[in-house]
Short mmCIF file of N, CA, C and O in Angstrom, two decimals:
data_model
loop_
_atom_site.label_atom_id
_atom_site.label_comp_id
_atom_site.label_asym_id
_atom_site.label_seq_id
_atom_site.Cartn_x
_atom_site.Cartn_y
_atom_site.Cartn_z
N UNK A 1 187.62 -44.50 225.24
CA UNK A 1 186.50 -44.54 226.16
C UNK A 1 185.71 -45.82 225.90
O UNK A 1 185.51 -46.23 224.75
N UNK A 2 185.38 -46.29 226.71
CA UNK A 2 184.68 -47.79 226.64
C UNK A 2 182.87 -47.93 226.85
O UNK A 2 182.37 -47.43 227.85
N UNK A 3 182.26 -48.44 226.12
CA UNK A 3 180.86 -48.02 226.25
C UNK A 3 180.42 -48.92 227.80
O UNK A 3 180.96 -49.82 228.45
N UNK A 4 179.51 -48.34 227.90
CA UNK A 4 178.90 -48.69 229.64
C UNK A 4 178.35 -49.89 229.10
O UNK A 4 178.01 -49.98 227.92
N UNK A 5 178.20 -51.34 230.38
CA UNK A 5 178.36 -52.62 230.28
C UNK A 5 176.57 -52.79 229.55
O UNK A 5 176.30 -53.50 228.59
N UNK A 6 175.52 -51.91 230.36
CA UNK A 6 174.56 -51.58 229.74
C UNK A 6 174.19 -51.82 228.48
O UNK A 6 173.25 -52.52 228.09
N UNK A 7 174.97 -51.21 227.86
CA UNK A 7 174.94 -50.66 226.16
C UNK A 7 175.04 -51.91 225.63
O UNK A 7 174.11 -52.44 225.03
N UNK A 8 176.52 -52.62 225.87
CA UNK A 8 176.81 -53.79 225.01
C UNK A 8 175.85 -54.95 225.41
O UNK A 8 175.60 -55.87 224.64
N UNK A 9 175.33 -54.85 226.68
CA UNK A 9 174.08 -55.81 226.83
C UNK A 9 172.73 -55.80 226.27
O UNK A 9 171.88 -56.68 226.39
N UNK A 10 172.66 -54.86 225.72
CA UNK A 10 171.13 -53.43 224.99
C UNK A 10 171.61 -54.29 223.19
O UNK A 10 170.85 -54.94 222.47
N UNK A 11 172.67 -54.04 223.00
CA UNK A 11 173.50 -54.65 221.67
C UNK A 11 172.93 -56.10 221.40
O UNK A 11 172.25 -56.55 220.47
N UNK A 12 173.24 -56.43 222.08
CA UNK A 12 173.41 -58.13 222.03
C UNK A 12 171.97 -58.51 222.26
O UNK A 12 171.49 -59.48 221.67
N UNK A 13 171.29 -57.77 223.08
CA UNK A 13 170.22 -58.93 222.95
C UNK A 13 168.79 -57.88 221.95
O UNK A 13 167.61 -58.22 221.89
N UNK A 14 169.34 -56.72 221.34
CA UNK A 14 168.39 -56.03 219.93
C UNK A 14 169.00 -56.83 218.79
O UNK A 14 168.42 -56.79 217.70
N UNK A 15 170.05 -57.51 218.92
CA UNK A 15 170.73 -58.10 217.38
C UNK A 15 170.44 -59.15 217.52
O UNK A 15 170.27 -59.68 216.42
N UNK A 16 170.22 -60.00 218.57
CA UNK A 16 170.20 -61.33 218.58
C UNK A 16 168.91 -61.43 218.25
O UNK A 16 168.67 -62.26 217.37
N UNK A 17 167.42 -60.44 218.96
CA UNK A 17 166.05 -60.58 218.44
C UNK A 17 166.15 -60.10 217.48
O UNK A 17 165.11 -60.62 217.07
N UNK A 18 166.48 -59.49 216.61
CA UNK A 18 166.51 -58.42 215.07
C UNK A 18 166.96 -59.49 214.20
O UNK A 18 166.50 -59.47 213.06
N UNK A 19 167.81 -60.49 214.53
CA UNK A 19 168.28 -61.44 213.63
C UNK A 19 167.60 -62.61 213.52
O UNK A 19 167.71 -63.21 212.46
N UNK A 20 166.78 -63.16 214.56
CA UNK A 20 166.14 -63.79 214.86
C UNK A 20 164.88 -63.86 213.83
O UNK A 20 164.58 -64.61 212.90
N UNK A 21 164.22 -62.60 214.51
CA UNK A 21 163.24 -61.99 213.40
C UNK A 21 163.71 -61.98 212.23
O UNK A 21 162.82 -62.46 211.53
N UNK A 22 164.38 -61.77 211.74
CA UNK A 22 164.69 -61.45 210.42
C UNK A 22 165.17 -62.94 209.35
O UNK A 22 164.92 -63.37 208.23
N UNK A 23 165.80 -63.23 210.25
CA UNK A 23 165.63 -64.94 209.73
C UNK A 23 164.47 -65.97 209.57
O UNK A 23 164.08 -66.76 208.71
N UNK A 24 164.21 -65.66 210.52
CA UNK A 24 162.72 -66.83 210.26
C UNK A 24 161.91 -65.84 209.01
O UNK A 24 161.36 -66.33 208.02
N UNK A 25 161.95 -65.01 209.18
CA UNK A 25 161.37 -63.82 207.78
C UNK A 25 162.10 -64.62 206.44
O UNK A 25 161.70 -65.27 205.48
N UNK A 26 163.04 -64.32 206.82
CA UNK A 26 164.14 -64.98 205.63
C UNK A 26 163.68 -66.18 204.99
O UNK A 26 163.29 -66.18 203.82
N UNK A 27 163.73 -67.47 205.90
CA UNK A 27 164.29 -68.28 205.13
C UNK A 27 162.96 -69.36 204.94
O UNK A 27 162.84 -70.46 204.39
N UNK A 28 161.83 -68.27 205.84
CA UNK A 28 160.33 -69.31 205.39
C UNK A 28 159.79 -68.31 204.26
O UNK A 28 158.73 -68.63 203.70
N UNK A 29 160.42 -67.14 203.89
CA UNK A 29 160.04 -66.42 202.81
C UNK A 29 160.92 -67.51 201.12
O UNK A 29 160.47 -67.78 200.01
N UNK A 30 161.94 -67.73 201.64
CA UNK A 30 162.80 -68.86 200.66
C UNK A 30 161.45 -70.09 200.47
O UNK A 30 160.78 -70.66 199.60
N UNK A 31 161.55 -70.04 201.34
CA UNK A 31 160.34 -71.97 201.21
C UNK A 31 159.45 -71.45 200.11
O UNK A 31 159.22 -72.05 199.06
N UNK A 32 158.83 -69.90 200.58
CA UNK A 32 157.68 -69.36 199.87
C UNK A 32 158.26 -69.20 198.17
O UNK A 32 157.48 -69.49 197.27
N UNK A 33 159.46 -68.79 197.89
CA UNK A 33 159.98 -68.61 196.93
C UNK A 33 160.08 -70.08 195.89
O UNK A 33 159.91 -70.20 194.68
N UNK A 34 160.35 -70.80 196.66
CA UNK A 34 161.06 -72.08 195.98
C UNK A 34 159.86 -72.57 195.60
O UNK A 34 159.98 -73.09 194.49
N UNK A 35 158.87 -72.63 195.95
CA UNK A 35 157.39 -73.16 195.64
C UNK A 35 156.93 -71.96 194.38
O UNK A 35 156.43 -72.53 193.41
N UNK A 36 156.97 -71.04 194.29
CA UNK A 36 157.15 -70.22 193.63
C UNK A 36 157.38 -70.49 192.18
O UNK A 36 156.57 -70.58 191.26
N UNK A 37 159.09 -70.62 192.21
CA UNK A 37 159.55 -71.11 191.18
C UNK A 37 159.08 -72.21 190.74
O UNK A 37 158.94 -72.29 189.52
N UNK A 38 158.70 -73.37 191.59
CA UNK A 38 158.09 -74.82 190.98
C UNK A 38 157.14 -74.53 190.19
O UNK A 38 157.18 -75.19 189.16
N UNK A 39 156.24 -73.76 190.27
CA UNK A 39 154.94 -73.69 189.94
C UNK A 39 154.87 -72.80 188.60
O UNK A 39 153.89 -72.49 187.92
N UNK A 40 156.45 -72.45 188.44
CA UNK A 40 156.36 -71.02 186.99
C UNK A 40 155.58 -69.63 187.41
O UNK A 40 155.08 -69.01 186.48
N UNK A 41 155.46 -69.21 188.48
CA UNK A 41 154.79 -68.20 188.92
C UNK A 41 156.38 -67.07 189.03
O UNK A 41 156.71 -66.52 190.08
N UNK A 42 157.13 -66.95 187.77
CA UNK A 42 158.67 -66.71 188.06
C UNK A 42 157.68 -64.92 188.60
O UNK A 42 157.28 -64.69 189.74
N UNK A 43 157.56 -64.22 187.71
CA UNK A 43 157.10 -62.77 188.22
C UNK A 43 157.19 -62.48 189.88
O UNK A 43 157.83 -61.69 190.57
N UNK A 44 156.47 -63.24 190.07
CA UNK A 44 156.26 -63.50 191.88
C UNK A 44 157.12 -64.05 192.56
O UNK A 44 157.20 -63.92 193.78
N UNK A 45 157.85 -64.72 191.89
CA UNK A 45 159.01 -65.42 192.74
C UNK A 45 160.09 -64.31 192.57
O UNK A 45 160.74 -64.23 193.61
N UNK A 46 160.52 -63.41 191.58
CA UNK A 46 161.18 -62.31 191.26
C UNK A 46 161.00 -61.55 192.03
O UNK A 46 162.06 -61.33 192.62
N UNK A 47 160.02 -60.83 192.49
CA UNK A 47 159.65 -60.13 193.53
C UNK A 47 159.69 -60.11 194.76
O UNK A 47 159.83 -59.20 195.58
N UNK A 48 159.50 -61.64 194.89
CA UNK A 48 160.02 -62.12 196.02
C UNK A 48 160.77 -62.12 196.81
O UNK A 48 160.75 -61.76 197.99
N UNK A 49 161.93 -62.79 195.80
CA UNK A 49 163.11 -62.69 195.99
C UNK A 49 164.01 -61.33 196.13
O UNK A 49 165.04 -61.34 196.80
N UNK A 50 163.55 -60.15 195.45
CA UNK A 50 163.84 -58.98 195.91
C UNK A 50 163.56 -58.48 197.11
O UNK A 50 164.40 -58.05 197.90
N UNK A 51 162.10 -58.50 197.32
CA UNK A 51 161.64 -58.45 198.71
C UNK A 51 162.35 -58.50 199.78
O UNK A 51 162.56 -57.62 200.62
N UNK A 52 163.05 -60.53 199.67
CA UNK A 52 163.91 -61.00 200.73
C UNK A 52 165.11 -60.31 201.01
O UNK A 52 165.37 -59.79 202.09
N UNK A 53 166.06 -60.32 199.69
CA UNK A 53 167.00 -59.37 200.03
C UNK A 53 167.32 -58.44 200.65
O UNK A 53 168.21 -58.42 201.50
N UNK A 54 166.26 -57.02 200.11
CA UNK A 54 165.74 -55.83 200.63
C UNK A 54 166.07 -55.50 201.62
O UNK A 54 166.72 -54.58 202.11
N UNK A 55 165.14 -57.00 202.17
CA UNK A 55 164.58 -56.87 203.95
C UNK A 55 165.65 -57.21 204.68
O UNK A 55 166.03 -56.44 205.57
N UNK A 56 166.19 -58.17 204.48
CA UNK A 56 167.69 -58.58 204.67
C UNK A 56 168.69 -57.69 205.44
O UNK A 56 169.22 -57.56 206.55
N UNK A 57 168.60 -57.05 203.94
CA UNK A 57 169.74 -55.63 203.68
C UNK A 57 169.10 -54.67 204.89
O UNK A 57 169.63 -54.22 205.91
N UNK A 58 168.24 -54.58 204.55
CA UNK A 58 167.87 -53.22 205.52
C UNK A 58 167.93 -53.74 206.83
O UNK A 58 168.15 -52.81 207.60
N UNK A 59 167.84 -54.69 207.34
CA UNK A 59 167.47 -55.15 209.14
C UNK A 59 169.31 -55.03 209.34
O UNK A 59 170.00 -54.37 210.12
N UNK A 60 169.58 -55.79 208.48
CA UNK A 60 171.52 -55.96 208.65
C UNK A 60 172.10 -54.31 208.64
O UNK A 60 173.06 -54.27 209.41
N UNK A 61 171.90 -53.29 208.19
CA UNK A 61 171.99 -52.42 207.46
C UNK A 61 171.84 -51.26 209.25
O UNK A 61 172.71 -50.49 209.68
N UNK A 62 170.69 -51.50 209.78
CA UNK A 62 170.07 -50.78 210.46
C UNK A 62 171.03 -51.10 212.36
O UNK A 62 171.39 -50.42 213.32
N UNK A 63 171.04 -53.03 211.80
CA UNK A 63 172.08 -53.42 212.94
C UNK A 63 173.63 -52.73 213.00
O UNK A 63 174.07 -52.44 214.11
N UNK A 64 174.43 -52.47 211.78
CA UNK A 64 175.48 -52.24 211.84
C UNK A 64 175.49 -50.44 212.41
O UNK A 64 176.38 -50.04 213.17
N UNK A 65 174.37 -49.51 211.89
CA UNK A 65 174.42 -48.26 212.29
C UNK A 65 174.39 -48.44 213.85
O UNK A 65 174.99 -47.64 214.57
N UNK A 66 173.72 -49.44 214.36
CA UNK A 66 173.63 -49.49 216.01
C UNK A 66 174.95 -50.13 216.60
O UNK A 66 175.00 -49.92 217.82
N UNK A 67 175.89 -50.74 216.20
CA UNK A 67 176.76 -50.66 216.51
C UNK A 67 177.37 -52.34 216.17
O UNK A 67 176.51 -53.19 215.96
N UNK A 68 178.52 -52.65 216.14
CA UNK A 68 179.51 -53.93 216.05
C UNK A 68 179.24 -55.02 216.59
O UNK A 68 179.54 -56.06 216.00
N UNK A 69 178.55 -55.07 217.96
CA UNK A 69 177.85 -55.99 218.60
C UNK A 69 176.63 -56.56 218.57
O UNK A 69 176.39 -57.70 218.99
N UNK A 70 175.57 -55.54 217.93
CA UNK A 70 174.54 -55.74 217.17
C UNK A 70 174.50 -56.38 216.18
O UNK A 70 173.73 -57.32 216.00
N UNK A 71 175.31 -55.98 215.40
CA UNK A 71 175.61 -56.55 213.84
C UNK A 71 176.10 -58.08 214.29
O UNK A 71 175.28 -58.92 213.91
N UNK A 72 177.00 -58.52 214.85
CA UNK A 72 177.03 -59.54 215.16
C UNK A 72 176.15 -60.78 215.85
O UNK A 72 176.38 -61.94 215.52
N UNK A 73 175.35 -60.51 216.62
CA UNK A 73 174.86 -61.36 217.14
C UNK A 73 173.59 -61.47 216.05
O UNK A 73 173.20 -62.57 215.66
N UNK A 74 173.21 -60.67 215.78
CA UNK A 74 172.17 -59.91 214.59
C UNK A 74 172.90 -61.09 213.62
O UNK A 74 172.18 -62.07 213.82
N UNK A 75 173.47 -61.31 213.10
CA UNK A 75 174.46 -62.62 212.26
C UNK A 75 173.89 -63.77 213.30
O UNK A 75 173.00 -64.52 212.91
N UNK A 76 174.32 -63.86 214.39
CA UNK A 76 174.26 -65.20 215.19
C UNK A 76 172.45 -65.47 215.22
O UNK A 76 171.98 -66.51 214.75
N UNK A 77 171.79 -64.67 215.69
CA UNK A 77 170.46 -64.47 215.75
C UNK A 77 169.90 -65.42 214.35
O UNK A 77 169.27 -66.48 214.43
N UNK A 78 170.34 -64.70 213.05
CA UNK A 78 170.24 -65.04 211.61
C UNK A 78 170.54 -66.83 211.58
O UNK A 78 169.68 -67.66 211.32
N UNK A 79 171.63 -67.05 211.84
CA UNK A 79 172.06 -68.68 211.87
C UNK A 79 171.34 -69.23 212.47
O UNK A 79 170.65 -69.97 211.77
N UNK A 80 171.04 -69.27 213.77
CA UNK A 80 170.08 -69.85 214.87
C UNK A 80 168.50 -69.66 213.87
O UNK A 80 167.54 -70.32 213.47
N UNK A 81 168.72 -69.11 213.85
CA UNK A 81 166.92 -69.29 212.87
C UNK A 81 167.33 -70.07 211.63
O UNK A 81 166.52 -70.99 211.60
N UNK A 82 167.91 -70.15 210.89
CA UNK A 82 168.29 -71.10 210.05
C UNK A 82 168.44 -72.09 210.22
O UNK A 82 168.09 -72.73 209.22
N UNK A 83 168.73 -72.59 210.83
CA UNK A 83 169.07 -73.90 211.90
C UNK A 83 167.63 -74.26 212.05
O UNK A 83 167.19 -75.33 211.64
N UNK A 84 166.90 -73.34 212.64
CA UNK A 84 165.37 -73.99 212.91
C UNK A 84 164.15 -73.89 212.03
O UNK A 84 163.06 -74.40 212.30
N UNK A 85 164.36 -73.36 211.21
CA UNK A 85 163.86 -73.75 209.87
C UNK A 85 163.86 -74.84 209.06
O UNK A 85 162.86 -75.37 208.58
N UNK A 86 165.72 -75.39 208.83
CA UNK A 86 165.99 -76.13 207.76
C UNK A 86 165.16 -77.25 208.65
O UNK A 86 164.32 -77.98 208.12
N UNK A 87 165.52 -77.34 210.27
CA UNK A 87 164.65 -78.48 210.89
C UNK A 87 163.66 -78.47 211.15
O UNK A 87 163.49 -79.43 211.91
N UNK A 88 162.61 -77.86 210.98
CA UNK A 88 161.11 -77.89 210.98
C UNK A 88 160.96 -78.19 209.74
O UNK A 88 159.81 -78.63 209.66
N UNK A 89 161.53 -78.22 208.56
CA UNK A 89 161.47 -78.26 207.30
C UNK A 89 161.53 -79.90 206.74
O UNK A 89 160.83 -80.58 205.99
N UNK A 90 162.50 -80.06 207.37
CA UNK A 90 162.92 -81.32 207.38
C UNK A 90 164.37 -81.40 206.52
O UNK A 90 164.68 -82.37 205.82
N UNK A 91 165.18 -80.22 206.70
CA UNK A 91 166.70 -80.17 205.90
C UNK A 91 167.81 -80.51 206.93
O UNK A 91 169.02 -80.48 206.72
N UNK A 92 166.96 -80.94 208.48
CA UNK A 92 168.55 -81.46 208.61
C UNK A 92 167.99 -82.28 209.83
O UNK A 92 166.96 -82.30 210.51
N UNK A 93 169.04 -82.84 209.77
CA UNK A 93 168.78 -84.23 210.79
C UNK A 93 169.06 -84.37 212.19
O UNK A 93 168.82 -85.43 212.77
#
């Protein structure tokens, strides 16, 4: 049985914002980390860094129970925010 065209469109664009979100969470929570570590504030950067994971895990975690197409773009969503980070950042050219 094949899911209604609906659904996989409902998929794609909750994973693509879920990943989205969850990336820019991600990887300006990293910036927050790495400054962190510079400074010897390791406790907090430890925490941190758990934090990130966590959150990670659980958004990825929550995409795959919703289904294969979620989880994926939910990935693509994730890259695309990475991408615009490292370049607001100034990591890529």
């Amino acid at each position: 049985m094949t899911p209604p065209a609906a659904s996989l469109v409902f998929q794609l664009a909750l994973g693509a914002g879920a990943g989205l979100a969850a990336g820019f969470a991600y990887f300006i929570a990293l910036r927050w980390n790495v400054d962190l570590f510079e400074r010897g504030a390791t406790p907090k950067a430890l925490l941190l860094l758990m934090a990130r994971f966590g959150a990670l895990a659980l958004a990825l975690t929550a995409l795959a129970k919703i289904g294969a197409i979620a989880l994926l773009s939910g990935a693509l969503g994730l890259l695309v925010a990475r991408r615009a980070v490292l370049r607001r950042l100034g990591g890529l050219r």
